[in-house]
PDB file of C-alpha atoms in Angstrom:
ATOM      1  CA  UNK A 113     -93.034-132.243 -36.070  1.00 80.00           C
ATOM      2  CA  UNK A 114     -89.059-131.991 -35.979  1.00 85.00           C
ATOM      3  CA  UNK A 115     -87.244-132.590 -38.534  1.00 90.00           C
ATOM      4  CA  UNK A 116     -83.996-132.224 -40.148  1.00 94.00           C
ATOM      5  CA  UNK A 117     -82.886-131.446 -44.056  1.00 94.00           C
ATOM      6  CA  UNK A 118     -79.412-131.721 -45.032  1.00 94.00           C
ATOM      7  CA  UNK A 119     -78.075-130.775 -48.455  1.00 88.00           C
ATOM      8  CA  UNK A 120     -78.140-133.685 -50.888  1.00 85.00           C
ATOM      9  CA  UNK A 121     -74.995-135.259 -51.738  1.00 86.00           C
ATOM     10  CA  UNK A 122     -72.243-136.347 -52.867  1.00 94.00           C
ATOM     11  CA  UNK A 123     -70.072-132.710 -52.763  1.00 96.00           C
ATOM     12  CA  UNK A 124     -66.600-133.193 -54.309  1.00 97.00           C
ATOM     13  CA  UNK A 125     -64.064-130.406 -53.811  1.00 97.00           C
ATOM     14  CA  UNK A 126     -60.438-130.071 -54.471  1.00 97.00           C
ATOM     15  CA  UNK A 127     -57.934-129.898 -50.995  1.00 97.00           C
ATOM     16  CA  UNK A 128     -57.803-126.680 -49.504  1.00 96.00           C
ATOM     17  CA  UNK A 129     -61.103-125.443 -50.656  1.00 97.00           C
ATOM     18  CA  UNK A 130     -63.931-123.836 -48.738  1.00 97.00           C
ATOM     19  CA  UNK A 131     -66.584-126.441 -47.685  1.00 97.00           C
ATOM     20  CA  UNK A 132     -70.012-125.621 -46.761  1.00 97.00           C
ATOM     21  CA  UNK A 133     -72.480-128.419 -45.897  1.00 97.00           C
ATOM     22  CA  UNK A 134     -76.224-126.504 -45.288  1.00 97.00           C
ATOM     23  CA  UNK A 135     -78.558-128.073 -42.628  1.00 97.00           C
ATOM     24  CA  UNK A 136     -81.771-126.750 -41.517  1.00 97.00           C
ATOM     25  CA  UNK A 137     -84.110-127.530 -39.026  1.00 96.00           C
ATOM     26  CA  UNK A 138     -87.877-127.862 -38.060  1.00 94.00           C
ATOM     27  CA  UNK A 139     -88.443-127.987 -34.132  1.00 90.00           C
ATOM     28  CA  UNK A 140     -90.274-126.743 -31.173  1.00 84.00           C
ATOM     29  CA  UNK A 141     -88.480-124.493 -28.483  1.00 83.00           C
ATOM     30  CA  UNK A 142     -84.492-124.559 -28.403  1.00 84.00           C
ATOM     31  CA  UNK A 143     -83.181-128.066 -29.269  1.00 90.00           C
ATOM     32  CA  UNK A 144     -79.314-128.930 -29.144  1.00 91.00           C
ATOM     33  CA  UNK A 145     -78.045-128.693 -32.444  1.00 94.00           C
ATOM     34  CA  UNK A 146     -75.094-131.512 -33.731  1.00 95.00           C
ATOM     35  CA  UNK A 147     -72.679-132.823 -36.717  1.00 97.00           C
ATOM     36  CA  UNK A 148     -71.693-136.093 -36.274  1.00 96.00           C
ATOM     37  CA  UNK A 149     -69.090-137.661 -38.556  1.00 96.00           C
ATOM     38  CA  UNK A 150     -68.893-141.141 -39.755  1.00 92.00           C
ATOM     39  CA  UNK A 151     -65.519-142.184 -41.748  1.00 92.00           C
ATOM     40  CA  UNK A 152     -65.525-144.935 -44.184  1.00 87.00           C
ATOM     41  CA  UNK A 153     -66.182-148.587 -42.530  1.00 82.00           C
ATOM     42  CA  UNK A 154     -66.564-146.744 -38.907  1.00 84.00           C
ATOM     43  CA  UNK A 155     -69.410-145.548 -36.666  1.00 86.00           C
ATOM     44  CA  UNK A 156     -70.266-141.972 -35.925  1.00 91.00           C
ATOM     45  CA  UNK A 157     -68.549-139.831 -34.179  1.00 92.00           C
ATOM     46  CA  UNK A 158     -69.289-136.197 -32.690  1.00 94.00           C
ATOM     47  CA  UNK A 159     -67.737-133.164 -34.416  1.00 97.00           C
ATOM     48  CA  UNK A 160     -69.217-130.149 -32.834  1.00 97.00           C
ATOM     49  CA  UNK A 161     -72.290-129.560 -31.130  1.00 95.00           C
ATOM     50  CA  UNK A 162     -74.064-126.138 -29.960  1.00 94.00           C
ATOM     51  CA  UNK A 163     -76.699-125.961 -26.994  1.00 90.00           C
ATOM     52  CA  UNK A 164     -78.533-122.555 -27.766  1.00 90.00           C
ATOM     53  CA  UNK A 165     -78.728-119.667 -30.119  1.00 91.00           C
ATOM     54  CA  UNK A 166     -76.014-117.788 -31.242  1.00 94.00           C
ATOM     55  CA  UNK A 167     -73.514-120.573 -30.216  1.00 94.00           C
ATOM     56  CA  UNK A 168     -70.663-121.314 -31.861  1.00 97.00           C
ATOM     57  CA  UNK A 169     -69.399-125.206 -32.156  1.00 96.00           C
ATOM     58  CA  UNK A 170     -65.812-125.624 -33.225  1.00 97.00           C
ATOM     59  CA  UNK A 171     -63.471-128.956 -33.718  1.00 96.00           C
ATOM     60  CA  UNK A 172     -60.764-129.844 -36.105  1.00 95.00           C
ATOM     61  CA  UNK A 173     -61.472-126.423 -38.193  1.00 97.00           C
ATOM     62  CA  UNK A 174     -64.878-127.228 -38.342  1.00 98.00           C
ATOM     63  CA  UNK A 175     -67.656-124.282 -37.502  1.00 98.00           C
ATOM     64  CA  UNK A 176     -71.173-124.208 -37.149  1.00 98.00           C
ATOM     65  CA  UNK A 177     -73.227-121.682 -35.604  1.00 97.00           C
ATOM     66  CA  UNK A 178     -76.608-122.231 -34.247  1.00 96.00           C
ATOM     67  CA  UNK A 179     -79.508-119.953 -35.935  1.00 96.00           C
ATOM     68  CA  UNK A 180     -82.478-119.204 -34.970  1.00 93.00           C
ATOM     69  CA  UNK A 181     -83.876-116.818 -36.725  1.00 93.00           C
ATOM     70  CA  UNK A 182     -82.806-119.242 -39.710  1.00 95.00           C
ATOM     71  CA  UNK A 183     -83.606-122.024 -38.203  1.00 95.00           C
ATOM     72  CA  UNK A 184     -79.639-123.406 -39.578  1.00 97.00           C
ATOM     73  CA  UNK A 185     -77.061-125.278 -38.425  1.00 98.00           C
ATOM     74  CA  UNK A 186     -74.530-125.122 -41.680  1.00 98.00           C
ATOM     75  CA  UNK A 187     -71.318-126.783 -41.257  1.00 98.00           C
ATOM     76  CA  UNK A 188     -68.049-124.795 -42.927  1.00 98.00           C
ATOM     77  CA  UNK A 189     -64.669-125.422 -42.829  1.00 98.00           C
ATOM     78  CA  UNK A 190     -62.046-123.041 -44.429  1.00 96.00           C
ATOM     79  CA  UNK A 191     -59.280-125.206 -46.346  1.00 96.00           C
ATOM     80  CA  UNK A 192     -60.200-129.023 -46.355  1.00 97.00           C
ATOM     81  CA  UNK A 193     -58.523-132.166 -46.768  1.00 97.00           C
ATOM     82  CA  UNK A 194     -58.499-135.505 -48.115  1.00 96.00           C
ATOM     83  CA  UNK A 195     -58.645-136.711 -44.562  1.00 96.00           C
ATOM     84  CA  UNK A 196     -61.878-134.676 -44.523  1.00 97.00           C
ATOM     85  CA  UNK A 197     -63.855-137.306 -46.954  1.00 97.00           C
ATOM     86  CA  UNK A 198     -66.470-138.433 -44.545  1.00 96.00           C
ATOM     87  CA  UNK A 199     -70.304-138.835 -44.469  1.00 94.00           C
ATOM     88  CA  UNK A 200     -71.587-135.901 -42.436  1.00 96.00           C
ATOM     89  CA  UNK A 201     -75.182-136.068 -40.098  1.00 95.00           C
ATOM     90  CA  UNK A 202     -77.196-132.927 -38.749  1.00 96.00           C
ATOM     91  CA  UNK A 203     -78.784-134.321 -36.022  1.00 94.00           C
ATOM     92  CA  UNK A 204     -81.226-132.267 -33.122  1.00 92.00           C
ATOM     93  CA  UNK A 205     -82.058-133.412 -29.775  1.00 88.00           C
ATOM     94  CA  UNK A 206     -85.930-133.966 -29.156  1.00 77.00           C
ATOM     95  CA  UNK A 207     -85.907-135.120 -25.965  1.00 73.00           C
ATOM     96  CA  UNK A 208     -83.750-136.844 -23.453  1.00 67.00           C
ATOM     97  CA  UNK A 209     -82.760-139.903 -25.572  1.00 72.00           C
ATOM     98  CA  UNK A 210     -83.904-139.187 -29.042  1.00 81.00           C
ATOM     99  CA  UNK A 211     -82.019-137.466 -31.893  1.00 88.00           C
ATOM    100  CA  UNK A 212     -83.475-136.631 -35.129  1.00 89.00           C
ATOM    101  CA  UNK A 213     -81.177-137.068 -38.025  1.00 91.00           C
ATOM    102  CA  UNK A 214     -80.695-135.433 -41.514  1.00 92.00           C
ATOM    103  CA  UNK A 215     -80.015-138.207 -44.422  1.00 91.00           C
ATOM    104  CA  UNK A 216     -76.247-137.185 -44.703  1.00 93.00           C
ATOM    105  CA  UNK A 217     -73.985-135.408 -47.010  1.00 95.00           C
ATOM    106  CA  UNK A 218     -71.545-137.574 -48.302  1.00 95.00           C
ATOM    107  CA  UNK A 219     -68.264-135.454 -48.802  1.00 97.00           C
ATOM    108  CA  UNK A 220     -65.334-136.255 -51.324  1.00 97.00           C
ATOM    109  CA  UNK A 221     -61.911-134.690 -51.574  1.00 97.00           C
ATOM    110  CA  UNK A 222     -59.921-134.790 -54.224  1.00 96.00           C
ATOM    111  CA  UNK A 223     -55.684-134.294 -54.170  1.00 94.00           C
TER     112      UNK A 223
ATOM    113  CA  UNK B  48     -60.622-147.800 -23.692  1.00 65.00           C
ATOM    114  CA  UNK B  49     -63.051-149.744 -25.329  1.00 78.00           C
ATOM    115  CA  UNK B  50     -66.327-147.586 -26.010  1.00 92.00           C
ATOM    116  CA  UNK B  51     -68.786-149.116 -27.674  1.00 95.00           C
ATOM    117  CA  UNK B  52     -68.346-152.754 -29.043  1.00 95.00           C
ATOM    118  CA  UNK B  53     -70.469-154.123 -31.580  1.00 96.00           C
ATOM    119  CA  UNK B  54     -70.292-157.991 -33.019  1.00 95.00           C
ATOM    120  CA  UNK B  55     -70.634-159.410 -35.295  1.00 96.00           C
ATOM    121  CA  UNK B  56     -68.971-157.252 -37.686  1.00 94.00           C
ATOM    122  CA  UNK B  57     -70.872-158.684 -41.163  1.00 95.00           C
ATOM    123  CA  UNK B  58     -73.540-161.175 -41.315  1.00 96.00           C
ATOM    124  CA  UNK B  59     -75.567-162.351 -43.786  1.00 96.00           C
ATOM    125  CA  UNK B  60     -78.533-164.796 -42.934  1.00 96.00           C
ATOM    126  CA  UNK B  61     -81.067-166.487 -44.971  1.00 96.00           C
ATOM    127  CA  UNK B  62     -85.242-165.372 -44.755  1.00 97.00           C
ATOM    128  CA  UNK B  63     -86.976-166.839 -41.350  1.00 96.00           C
ATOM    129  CA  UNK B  64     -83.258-167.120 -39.524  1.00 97.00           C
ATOM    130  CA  UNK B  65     -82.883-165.530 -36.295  1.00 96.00           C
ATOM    131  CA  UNK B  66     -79.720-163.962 -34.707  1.00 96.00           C
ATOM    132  CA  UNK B  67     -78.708-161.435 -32.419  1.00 97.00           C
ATOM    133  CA  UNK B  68     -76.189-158.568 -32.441  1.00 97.00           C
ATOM    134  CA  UNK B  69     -74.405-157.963 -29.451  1.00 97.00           C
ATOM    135  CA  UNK B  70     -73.361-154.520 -27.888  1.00 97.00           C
ATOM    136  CA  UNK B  71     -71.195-153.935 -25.131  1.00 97.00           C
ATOM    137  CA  UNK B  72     -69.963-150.257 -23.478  1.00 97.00           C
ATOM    138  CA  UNK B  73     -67.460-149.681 -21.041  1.00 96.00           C
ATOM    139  CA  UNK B  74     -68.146-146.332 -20.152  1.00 94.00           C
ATOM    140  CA  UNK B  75     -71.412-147.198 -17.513  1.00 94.00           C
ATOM    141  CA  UNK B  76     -73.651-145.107 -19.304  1.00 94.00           C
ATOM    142  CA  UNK B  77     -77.186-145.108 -18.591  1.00 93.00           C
ATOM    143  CA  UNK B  78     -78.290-144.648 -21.818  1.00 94.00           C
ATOM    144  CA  UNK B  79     -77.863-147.320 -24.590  1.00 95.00           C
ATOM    145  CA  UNK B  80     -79.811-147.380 -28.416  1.00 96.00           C
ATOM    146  CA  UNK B  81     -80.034-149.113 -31.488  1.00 97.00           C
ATOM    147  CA  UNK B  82     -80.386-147.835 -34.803  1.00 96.00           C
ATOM    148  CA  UNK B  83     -80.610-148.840 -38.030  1.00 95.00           C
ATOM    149  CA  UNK B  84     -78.748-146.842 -41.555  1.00 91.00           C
ATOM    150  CA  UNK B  85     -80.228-147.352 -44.586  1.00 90.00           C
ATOM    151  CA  UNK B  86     -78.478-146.509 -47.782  1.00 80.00           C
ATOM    152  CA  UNK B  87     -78.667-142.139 -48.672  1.00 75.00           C
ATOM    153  CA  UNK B  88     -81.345-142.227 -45.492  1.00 79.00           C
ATOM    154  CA  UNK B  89     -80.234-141.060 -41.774  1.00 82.00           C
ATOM    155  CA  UNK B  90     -80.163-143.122 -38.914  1.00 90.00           C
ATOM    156  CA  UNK B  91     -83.684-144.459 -37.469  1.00 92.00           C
ATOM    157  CA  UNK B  92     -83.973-145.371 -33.973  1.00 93.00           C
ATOM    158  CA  UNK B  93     -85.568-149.017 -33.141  1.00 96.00           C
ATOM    159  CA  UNK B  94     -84.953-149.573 -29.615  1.00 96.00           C
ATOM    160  CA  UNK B  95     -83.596-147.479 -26.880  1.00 95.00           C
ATOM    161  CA  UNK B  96     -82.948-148.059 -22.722  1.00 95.00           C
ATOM    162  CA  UNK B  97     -82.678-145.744 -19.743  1.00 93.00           C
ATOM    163  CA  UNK B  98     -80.977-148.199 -17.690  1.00 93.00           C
ATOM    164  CA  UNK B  99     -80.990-152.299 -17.177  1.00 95.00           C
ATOM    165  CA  UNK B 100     -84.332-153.712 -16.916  1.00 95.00           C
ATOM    166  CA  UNK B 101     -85.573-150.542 -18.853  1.00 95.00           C
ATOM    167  CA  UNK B 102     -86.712-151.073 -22.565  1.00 96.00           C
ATOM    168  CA  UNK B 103     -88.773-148.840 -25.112  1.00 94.00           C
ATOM    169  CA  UNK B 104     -89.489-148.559 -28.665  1.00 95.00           C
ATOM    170  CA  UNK B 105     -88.076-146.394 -31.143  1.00 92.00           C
ATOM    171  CA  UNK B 106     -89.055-145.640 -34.235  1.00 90.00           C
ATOM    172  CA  UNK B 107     -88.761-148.943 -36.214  1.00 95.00           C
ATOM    173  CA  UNK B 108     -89.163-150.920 -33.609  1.00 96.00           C
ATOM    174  CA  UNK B 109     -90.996-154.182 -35.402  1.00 96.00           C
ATOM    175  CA  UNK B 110     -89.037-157.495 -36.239  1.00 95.00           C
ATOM    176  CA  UNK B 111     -86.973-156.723 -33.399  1.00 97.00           C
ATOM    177  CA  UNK B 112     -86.528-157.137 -29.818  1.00 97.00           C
ATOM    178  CA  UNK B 113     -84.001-156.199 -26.980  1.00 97.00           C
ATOM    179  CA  UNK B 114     -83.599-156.514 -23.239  1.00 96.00           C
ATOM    180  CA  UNK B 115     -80.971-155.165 -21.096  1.00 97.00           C
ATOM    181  CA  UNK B 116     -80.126-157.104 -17.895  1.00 96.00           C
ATOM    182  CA  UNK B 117     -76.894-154.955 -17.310  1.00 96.00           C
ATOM    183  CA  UNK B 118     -75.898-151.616 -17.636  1.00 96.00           C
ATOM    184  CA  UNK B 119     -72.718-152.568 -20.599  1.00 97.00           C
ATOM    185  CA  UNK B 120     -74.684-154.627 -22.530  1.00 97.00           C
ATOM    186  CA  UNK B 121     -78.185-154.301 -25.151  1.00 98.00           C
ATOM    187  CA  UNK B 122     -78.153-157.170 -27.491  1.00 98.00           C
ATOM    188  CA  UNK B 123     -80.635-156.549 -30.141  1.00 98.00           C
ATOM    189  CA  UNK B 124     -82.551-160.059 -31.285  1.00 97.00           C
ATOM    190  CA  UNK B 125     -84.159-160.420 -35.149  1.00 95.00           C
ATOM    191  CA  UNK B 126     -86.384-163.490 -34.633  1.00 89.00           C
ATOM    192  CA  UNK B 127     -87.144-163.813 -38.603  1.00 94.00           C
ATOM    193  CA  UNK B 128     -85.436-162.050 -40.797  1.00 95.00           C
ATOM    194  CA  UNK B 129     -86.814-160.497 -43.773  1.00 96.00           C
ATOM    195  CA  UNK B 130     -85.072-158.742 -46.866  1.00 95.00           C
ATOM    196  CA  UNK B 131     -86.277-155.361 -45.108  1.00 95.00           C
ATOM    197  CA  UNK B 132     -83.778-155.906 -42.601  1.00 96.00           C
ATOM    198  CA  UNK B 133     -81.014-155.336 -44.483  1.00 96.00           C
ATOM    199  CA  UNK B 134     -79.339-152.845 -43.287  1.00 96.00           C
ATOM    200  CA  UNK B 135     -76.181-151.545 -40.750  1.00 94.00           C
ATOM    201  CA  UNK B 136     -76.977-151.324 -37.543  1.00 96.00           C
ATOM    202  CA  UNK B 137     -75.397-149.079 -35.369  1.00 95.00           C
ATOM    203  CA  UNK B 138     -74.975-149.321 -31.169  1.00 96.00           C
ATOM    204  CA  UNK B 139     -74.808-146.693 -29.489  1.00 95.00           C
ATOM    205  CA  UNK B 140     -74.981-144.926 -25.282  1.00 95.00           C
ATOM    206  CA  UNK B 141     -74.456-141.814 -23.712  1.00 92.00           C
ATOM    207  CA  UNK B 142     -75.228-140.655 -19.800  1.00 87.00           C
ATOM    208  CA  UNK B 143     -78.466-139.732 -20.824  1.00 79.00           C
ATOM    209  CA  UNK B 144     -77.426-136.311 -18.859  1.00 76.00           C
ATOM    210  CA  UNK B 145     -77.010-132.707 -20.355  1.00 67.00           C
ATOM    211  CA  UNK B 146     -76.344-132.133 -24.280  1.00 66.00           C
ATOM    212  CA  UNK B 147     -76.226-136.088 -24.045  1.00 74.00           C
ATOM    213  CA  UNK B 148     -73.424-136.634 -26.683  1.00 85.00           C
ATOM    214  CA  UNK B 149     -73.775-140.635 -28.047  1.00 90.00           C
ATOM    215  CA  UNK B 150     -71.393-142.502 -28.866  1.00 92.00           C
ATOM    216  CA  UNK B 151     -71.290-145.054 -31.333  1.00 93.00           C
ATOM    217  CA  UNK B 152     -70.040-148.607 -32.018  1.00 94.00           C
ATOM    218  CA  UNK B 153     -68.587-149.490 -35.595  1.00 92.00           C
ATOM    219  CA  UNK B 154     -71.872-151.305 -36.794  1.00 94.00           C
ATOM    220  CA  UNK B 155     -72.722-154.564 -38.196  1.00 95.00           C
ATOM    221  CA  UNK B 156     -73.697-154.989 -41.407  1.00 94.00           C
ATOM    222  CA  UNK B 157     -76.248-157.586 -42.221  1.00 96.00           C
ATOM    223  CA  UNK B 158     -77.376-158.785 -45.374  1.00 96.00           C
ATOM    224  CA  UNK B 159     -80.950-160.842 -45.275  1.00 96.00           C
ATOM    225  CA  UNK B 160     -81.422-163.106 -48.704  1.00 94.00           C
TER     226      UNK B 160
END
């Protein structure tokens, strides 16, 4: 069935280093591929998505890019903040209203 | 503009007690779902609608119940609460249309003793 693994957190990093959060993916045919991100005491919120393989999603310095022949969706960033320190989902589209999420990867920066 | 409005913001209720949680959007989208968040766990779907009058269950659909007489709102109904149910619950809709992005309310957070 589908299914999606995130790396286990929490990951703590000092500002302005490189972050990268792995996500994989189990799935039939091409599903949309997406990070949400939830800050502390909010709901979720979309960073980045990517519809097909090969693509590229991109917000607030955030990358991911959409592998197939991985089957990966890893999120990087190059210099984070302590703004960054979030709780970030993989999620994939199954169908026209469901999403399958990953458990989340807590993320801590330190000044 | 609003979004996605979710109330109450905390509640915590006592075994056998019933309540609902209410969820408004302002963006008329078709689409409208509840989920719940369990602690280290991602986000598991209980009840989801394709537009008012239009119900179906999720994943975790049992304890619960929903109806949706409008498009803005989806209340979500626990008719007796167990410990189980503790959890954040999160609202959330989207046009139900191409990559389908959802957006999410700020989630209430019930406690069940």
């Amino acid at each position: 069935g589908n299914s999606v693994t995130q790396m286990e957190g929490p990951v703590t990093l000092s500002e302005e280093a490189f972050l990268t959060i792995n996500c994989t993916y189990t799935a039939t045919g091409y599903p949309s591929l997406f990070w949400y991100v939830q800050y502390p005491g909010e709901g979720l919120q979309l960073l980045l998505k990517a519809t097909k393989a090969d693509d590229k999603g991109s917000n607030k310095g955030f990358e991911a890019t959409y592998r197939k022949e991985t089957t990966s969706f890893h999120l990087e960033k190059g210099s984070v903040q302590v703004s960054d320190s979030a709780v970030y989902f993989c999620a994939l589209k199954r169908s026209n209203y469901q999403l399958i999420w990953g458990a989340g990867t807590k993320l801590i920066i330190k000044p | 503009n609003a979004g996605v409005t979710q109330t109450p913001k905390f509640r915590i209720l006592k075994i056998g007690q019933s309540m609902t949680l209410q969820c408004t959007q302002d963006m008329n989208h078709n689409y409208m779902y509840w989920y719940r968040q369990d602690p280290g766990m991602g986000l598991k779907l209980i009840y989801y609608s394709v537009g008012a009058g239009i119900t179906d269950k999720g994943e975790v659909p049992n304890g619960y119940n929903v109806s949706r007489s409008t498009t803005e709102d989806f209340p979500l109904r626990l008719e007796l609460a167990a410990p189980s149910q503790t959890s954040v619950y999160f609202c959330a809709s989207s046009t139900g249309t191409g990559t389908d992005t959802q957006y999410f309310g700020p989630g209430t957070r019930l406690t069940v003793l």
